[in-house]
Coordinates of C-alpha atoms in Angstrom, one line a residue:
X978 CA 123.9 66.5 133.7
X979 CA 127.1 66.4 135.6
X980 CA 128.0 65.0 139.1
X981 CA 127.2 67.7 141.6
X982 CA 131.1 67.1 142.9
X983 CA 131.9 68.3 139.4
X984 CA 130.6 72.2 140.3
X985 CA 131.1 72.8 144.1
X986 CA 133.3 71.7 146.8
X987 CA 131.9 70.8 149.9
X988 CA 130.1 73.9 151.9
X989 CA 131.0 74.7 155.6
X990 CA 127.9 75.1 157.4
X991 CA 129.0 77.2 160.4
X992 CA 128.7 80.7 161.6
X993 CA 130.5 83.4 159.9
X994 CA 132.7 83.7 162.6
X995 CA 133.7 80.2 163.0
X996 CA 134.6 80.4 159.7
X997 CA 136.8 83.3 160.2
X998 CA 139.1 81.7 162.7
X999 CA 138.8 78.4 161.6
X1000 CA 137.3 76.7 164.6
X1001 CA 134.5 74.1 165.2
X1002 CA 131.1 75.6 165.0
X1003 CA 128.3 73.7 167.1
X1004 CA 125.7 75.4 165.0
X1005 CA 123.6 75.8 168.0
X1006 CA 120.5 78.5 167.1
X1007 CA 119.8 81.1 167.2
X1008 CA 123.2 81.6 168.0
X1009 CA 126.6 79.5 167.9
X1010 CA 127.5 78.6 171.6
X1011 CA 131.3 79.4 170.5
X1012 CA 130.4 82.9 170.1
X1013 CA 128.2 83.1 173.1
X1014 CA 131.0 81.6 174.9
X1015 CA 133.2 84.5 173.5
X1016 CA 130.6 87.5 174.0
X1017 CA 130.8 87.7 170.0
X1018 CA 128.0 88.8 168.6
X1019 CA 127.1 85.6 166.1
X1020 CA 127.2 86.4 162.4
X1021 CA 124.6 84.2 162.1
X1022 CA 125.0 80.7 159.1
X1023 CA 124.9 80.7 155.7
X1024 CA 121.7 80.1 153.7
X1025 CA 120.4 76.9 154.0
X1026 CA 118.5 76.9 150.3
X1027 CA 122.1 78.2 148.6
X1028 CA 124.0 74.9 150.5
X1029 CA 121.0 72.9 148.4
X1030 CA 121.1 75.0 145.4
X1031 CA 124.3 76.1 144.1
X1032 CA 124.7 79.2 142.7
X1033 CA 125.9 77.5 139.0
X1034 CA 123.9 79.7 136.8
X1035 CA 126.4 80.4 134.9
X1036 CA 127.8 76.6 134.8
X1037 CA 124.2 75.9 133.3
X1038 CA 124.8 78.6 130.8
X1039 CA 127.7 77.4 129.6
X1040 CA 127.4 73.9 129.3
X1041 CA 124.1 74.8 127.5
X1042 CA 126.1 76.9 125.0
X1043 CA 128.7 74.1 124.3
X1044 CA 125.8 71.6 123.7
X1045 CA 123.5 74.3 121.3
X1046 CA 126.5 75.4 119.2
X1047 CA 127.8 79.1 118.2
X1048 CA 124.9 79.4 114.9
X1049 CA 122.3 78.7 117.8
X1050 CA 120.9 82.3 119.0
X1051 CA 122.3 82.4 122.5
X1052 CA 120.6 83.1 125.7
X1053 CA 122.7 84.8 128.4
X1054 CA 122.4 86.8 131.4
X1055 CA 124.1 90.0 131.8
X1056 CA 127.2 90.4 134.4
X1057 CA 125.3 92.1 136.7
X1058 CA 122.4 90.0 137.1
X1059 CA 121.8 87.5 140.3
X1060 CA 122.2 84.1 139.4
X1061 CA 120.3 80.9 140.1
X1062 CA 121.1 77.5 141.9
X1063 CA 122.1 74.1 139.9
X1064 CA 119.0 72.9 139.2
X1065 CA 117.4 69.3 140.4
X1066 CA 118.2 66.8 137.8
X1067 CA 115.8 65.4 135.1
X1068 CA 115.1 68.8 133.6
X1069 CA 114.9 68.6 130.2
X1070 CA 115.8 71.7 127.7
X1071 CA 118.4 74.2 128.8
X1072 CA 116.1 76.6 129.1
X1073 CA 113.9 74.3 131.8
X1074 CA 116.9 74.4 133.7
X1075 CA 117.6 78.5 133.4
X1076 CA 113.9 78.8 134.4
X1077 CA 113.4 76.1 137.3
X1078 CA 117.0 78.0 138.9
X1079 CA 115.3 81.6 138.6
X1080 CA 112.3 80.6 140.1
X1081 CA 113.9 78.6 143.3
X1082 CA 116.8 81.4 143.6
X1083 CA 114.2 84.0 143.5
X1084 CA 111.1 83.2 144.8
X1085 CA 111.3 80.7 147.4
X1086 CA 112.2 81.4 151.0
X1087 CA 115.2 80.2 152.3
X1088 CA 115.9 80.2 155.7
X1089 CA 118.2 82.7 156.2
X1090 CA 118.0 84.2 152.7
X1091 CA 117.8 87.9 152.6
X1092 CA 116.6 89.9 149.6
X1093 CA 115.2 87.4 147.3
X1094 CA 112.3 84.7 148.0
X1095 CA 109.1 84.9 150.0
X1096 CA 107.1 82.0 148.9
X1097 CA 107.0 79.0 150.6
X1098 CA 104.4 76.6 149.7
X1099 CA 107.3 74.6 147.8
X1100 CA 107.8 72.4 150.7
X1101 CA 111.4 71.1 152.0
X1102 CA 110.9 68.0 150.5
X1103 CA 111.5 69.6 146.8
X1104 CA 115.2 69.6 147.0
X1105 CA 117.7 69.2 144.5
X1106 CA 117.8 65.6 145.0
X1107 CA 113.9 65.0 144.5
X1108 CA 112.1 64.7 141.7
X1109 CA 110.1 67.0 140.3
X1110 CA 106.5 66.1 138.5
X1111 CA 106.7 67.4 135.2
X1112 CA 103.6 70.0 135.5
X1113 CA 105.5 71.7 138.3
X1114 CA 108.5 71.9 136.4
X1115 CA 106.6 73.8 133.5
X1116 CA 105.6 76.5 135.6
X1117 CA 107.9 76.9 137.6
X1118 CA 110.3 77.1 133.9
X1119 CA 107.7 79.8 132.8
X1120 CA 107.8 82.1 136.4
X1121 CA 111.4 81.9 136.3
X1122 CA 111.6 82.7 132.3
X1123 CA 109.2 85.6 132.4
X1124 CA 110.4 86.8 135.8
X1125 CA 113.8 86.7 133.9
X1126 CA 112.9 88.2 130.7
X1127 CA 111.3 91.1 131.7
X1128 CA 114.1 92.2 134.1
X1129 CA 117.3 91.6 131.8
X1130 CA 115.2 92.9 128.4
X1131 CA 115.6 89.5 126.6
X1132 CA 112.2 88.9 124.1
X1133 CA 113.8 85.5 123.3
X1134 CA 113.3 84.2 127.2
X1135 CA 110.0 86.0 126.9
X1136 CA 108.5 83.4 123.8
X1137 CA 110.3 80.4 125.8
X1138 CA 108.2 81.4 128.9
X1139 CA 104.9 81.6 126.9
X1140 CA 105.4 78.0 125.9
X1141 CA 106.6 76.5 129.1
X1142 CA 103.3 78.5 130.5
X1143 CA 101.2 76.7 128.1
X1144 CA 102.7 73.7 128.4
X1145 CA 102.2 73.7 132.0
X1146 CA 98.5 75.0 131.8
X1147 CA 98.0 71.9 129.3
X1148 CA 99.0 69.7 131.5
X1149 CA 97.2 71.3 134.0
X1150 CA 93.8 71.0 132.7
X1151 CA 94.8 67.3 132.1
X1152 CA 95.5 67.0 136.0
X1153 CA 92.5 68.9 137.0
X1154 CA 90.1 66.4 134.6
X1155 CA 91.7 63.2 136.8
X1156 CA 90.0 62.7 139.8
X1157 CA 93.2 61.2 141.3
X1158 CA 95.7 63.8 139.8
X1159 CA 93.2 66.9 140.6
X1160 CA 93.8 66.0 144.5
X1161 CA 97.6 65.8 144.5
X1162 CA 100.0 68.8 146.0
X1163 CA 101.6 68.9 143.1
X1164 CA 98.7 69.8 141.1
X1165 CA 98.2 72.7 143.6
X1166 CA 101.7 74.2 143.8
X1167 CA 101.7 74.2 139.9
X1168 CA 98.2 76.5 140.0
X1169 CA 99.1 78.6 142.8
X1170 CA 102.7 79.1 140.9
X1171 CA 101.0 79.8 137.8
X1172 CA 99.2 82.3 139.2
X1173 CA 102.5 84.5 139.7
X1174 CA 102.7 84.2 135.6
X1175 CA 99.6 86.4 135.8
X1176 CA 101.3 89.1 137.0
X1177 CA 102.4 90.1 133.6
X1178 CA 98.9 90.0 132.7
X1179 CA 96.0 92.2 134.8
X1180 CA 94.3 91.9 138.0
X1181 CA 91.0 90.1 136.0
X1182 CA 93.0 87.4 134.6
X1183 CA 95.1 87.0 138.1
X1184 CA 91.9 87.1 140.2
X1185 CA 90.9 84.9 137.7
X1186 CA 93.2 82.1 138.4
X1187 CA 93.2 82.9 142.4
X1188 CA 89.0 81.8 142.4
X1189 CA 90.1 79.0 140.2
X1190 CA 92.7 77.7 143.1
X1191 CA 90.8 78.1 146.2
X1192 CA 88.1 76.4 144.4
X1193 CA 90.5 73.6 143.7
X1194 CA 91.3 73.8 147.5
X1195 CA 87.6 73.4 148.6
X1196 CA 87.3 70.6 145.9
X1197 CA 90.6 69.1 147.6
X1198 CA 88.2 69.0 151.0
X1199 CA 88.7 68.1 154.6
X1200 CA 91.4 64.7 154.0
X1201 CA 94.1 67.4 152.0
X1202 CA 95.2 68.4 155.9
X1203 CA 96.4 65.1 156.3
X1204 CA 99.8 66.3 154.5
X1205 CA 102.3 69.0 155.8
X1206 CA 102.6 70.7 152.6
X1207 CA 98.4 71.5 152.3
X1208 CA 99.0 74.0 155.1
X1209 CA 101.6 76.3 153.7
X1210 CA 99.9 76.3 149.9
X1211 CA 96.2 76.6 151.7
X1212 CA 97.9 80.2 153.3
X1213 CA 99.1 80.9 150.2
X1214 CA 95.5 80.6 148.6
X1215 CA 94.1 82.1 151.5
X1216 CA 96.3 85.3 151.4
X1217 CA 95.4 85.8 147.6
X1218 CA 92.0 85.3 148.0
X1219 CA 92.1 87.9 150.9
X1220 CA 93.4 90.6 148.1
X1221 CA 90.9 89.4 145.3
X1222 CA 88.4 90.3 148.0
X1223 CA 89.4 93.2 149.1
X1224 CA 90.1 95.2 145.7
X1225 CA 87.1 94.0 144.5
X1226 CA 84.3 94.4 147.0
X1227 CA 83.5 91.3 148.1
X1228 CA 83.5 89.3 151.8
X1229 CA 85.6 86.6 151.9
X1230 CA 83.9 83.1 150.2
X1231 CA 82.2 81.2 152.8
X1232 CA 83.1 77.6 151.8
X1233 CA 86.7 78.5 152.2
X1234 CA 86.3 80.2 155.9
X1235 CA 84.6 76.9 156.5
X1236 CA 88.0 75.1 155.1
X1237 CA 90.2 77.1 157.2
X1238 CA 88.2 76.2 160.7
X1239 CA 89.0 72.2 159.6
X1240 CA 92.7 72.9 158.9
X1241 CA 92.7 74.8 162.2
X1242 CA 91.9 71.5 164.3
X1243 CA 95.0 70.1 162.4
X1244 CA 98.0 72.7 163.1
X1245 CA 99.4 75.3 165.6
X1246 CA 97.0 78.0 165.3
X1247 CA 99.5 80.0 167.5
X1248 CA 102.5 80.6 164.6
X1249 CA 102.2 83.9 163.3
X1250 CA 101.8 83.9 159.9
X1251 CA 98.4 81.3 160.7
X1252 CA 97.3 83.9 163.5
X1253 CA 97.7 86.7 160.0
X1254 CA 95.4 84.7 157.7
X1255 CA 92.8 83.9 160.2
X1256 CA 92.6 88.0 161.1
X1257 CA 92.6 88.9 157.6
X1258 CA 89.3 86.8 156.5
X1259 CA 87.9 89.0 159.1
X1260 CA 89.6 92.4 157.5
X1261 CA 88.1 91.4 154.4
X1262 CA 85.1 91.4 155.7
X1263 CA 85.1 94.3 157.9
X1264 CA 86.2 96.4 154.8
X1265 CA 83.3 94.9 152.8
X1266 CA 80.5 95.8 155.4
X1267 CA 81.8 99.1 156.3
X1268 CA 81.7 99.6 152.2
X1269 CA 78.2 98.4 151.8
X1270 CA 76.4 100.0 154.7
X1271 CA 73.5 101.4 153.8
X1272 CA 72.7 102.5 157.9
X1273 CA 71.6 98.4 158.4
X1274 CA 74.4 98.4 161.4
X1275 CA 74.8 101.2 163.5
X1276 CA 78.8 102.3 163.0
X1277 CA 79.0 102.0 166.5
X1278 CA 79.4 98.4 166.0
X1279 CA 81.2 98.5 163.2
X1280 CA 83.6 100.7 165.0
X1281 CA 83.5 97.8 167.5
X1282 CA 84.3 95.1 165.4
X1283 CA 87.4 97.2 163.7
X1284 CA 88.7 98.4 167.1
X1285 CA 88.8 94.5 168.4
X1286 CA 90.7 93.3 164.7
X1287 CA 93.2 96.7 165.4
X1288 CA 94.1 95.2 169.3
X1289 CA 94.8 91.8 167.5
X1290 CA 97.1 92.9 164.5
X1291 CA 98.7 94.8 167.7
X1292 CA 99.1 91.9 169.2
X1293 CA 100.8 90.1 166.7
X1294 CA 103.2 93.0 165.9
X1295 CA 104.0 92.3 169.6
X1296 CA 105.0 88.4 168.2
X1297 CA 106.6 90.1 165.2
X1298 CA 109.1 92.3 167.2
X1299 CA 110.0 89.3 169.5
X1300 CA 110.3 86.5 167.0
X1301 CA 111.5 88.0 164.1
X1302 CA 112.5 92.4 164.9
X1303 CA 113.7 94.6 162.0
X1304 CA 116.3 97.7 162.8
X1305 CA 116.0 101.1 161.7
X1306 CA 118.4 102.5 159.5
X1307 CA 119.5 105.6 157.7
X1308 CA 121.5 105.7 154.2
X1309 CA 123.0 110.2 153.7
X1310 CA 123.1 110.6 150.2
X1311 CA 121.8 107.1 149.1
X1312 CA 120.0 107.1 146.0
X1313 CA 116.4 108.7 146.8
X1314 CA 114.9 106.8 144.0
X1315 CA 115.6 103.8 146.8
X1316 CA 116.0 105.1 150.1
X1317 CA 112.9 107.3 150.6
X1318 CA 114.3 110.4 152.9
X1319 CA 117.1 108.2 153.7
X1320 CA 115.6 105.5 155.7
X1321 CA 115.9 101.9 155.3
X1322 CA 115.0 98.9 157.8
X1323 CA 116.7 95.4 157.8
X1324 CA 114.9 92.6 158.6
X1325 CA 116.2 89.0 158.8
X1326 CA 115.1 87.8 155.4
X1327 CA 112.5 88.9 152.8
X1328 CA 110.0 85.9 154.4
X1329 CA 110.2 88.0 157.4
X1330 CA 109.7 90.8 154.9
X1331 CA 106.4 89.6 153.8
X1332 CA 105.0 88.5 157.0
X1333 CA 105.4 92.3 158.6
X1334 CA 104.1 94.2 155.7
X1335 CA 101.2 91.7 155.4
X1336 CA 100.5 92.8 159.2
X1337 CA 101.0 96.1 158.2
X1338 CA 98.7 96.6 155.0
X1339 CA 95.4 94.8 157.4
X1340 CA 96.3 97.7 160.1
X1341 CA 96.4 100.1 157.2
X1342 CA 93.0 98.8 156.1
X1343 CA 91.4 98.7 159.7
X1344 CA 92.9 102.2 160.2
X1345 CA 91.3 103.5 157.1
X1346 CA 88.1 101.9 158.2
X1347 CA 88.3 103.2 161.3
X1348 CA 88.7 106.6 160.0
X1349 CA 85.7 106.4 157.7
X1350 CA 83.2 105.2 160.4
X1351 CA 84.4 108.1 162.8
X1352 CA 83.7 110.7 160.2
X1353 CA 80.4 109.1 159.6
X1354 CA 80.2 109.2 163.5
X1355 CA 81.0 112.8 163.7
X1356 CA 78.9 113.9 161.3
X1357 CA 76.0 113.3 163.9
X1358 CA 74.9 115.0 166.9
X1359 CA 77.1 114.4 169.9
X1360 CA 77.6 115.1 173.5
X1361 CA 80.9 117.5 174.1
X1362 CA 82.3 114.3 175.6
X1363 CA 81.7 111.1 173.1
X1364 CA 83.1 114.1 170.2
X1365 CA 86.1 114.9 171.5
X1366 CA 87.0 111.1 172.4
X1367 CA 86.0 110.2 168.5
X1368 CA 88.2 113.4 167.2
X1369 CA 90.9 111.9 169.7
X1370 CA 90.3 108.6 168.3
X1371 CA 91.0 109.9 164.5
X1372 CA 94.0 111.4 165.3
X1373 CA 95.7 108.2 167.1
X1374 CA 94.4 106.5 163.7
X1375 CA 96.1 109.2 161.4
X1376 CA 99.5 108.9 163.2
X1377 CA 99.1 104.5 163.0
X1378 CA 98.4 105.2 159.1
X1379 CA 101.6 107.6 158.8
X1380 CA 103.9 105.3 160.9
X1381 CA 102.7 102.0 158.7
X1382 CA 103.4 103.9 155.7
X1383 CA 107.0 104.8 156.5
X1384 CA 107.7 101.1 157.8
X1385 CA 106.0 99.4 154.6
X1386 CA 108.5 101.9 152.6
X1387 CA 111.3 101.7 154.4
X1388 CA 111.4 97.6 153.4
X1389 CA 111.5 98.4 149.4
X1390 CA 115.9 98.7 149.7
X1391 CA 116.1 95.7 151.3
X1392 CA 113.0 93.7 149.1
X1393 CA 114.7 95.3 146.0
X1394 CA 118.6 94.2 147.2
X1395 CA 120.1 96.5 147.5
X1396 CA 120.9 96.1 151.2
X1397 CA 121.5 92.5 152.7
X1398 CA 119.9 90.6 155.7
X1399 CA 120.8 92.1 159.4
X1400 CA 123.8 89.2 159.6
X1401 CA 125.2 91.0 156.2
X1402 CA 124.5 94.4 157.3
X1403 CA 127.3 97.2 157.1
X1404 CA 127.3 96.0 153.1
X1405 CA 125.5 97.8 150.7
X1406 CA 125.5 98.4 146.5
X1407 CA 126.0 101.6 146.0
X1408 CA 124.4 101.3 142.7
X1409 CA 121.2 100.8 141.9
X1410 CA 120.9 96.8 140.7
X1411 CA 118.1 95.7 138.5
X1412 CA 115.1 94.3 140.1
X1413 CA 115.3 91.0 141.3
X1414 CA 113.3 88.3 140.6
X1415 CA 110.5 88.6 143.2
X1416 CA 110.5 92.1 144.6
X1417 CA 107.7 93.3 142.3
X1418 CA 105.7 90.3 143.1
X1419 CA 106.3 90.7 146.6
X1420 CA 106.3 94.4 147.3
X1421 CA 103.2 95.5 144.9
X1422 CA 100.1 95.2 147.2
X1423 CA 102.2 96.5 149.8
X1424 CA 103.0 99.4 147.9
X1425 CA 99.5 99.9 146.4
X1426 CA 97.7 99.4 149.7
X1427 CA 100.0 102.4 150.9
X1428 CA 99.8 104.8 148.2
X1429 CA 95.8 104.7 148.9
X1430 CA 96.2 105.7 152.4
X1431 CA 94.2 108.4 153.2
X1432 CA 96.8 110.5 155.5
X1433 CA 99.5 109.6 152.8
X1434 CA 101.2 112.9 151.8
X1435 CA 101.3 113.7 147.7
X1436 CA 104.7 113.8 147.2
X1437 CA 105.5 110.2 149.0
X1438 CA 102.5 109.1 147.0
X1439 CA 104.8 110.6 143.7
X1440 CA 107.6 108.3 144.5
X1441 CA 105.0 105.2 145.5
X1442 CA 103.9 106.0 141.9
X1443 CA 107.1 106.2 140.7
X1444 CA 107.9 102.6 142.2
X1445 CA 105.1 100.5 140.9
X1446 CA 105.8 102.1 137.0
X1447 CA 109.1 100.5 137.6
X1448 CA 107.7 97.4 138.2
X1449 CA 105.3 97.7 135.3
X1450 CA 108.1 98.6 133.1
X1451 CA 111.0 97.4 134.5
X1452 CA 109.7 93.9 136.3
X1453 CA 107.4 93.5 133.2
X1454 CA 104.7 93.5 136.0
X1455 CA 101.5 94.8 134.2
X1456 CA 99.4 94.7 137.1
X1457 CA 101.6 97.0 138.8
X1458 CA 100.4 99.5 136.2
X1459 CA 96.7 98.8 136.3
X1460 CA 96.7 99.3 140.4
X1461 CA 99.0 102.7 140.0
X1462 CA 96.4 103.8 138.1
X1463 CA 93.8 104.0 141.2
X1464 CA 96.6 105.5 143.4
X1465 CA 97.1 108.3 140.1
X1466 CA 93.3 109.3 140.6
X1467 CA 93.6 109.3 144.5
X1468 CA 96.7 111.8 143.8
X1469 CA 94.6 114.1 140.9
X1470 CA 92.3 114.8 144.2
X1471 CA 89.4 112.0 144.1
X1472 CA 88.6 109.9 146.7
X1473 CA 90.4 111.9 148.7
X1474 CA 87.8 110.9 151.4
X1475 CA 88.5 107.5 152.0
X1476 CA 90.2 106.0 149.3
X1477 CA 91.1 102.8 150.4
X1478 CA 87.0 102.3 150.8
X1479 CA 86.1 103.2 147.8
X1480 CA 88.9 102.8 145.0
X1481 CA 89.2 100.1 142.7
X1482 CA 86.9 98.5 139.8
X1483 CA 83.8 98.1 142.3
X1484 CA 83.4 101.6 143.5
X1485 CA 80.6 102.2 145.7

């Protein structure tokens, strides 16, 4: 592979507006002291990830094409589709390369990135200059070659990813029989990334794979907290698991609850996004005992327990809008397809992205729980006063559900990108772009947990309906199509009663 020097010049790292007038940048954050100096409003830096990945996709492509020959078939991408960084040397086939840059481009988080990336338990470390251990390279090759495949229609990307996947679950297995390899990081970041290949698959084999990781992170046991890089791939585990449960019925696994109390005596149990997982082990288990009460508790105290998770997740909204606040925006005549009624919100980056609409679907689930256990509540004989505070009390929740709805839908422009980050904003593509790399990975639960809502209307249901058949079809996401499904029956009129409670393959 070529000298970096040989593809890019050397990238300035200061604020847009430095840039502009050509002045010295202190890079102070969150905002450059030049522009608070001049009451500018900062245009905030460039992404950090793009000044350690390149964007040389097309450099890749073509030296690729010069080495292979013109009686080679040849793999390309289409002109309008997003490109990837250079990727970190020691890759071997050109198609390694293509794959490795689609995955880092598109799924992990960059600082300041804005409509592609969310993942992050790739730590820092993992740069272009590092090595990479072979297993990780394989699957991250086969994300990025089936994430790739399925959204610029190439079958030939499609059979390359199905090799690199087995390749990597080979070597996998091979790790995972090692009692010294089966402990390593990388051996977890190449299951949990493997587990975004399952996406084209169904929820069983996904779910599958999700029991099979946090079981390796129990295996990995108290010591793995001794790294940096256990915490963000042990949230990553955690927030899968949290979905496994709660489509399927069942509390959140006990040995793992166990692990997170440990990794909280190692880490600031204040950030946000730790404050999220440890609430939604609870959700999970909120939704699973008001699902499987048989009358054992009272729904007084269930209606307890779900009123103290709502005043938390409200809490941490309140962190959300301080630390990382989205703005409310309006596109007249924007494709409707996209910009549901209009509206679109920008938000920082897509990280920022997941992190509020994670908040948002465990309110949507409290909310819906709440909702239930009032009904049951009413349904009994009550003094004039305790009824009108409970039919009070289900109206409040019926507004929370409507408002999380329009906020989780209102971040599909942006996840989809269409629209940029708020330092980009006033620029938007006018028309529609494929979907990119991670959006149906990223905005699927989301969407699903929303189009189950029991106050969601039919007709925004129609275009939530609409969305995840896109990503079936589109983003090659088959799971997308086997969740639609539930939200298609909620729509035909079942489980119109509480249908976040009770949809899904373990229907009460």
């Amino acid at each position: 592979m070529a000298p970096r020097s040989e593809f890019q010049a050397r990238v300035s790292r200061s604020c847009g507006n430095c840039r502009a007038v050509k002045r010295r940048c202190d890079r102070q954050l969150p905002h450059c002291g030049q522009c608070i100096r001049t009451h500018d409003q900062c245009s905030g830096y460039r992404d950090e990830w793009d000044l350690v990945f390149r964007n040389q996709t097309d450099d890749t492509i073509k030296r690729t094409m010069e080495r292979r020959g013109p009686k080679e078939d040849q793999t390309a991408l289409p002109p309008n589709c997003k490109s990837s960084p250079l990727p970190p040397p020691g890759l071997g086939s050109s198609h390694d390369e293509l794959g490795v840059n689609y995955f880092l481009y598109n799924f992990i988080t960059g600082i300041q990135s804005s409509s592609r990336g969310y993942l992050n338990y790739i730590p820092a470390g993992y740069t272009a200059d590092s090595h990479y251990p072979p297993m990780l390279v394989a699957s991250m090759a086969a994300i990025g070659l089936v994430a790739l495949a399925n959204t610029t229609r190439q079958p030939q990307l499609a059979k390359h990813a199905r090799a690199k996947y087995s390749e990597a679950i080979n070597q996998v297995n091979a790790a995972l029989a090692s009692p010294t390899e089966s402990v390593k990081d990388s051996t977890l970041m190449s299951v949990i990334s493997l587990g975004l290949f399952e996406y084209v698959s169904d929820f069983t084999s996904w779910a599958r794979h999700v029991r099979g990781a946090a079981a390796l992170v129990v295996a990995r046991g108290k010591s793995q907290f001794s790294t940096s890089a256990a915490f963000p791939m042990f949230n990553q585990v955690r927030a899968d698991m949290v979905a496994v449960c709660m489509y399927s019925g069942q509390p959140f696994p006990e040995d793992l609850y166990e692990l997170q109390e440990e990794a909280s005596r190692h880490m600031d149990t204040t950030s946000t996004f730790w404050r999220l997982g440890a609430v939604a082990t609870k959700c999970t288990n909120l939704l699973w005992g008001v699902r499987n009460n048989r009358r054992e508790f009272p729904w007084s105290s269930l209606l307890e327990q779900a009123t103290v998770l709502q005043n938390e997740l409200q809490y941490i909204f309140g962190i959300l809008s301080m630390e990382s606040g989205y703005t409310a925006s309006r596109k007249p005549g924007g494709d409707p397809a996209i910009f549901h009624n209009e509206r679109f919100d920008v938000y920082r980056n897509s990280w920022a992205i997941r992190v509020w609409n994670n908040t948002r679907i465990l309110q949507i689930i409290v909310c819906d729980s709440i909702r239930y256990i009032v009904i049951q509540i009413l349904a009994t004989d009550l003094v004039p006063v305790i009824r009108t505070h409970m039919e009070l009390s289900l109206l409040d929740t019926q507004e929370i559900l409507s408002k999380l709805s329009k906020d989780i839908i209102a971040t599909v422009p942006q996840a989809l990108g269409v629209i940029y980050s708020a330092s980009e904003r006033g620029h938007t593509i006018d028309v529609p772009s494929d979907i990119n790399g991670s959006a149906g990975y990223m905005m699927t639960w989301s969407l699903y947990t929303t189009g189950k809502s029991s106050v969601m209307e039919s007709e925004t249901r129609q275009w939530i309906i609409q969305r995840l058949q896109d990503f079936g079809h589109n983003a090659g996401i088959t799971m997308a199509l086997e969740l639609v499904e539930d939200i298609i029956t909620i729509d035909q009129g079942a489980d119109r009663e509480s249908p976040i409670l009770v949809s899904g393959p373990f229907k009460r």
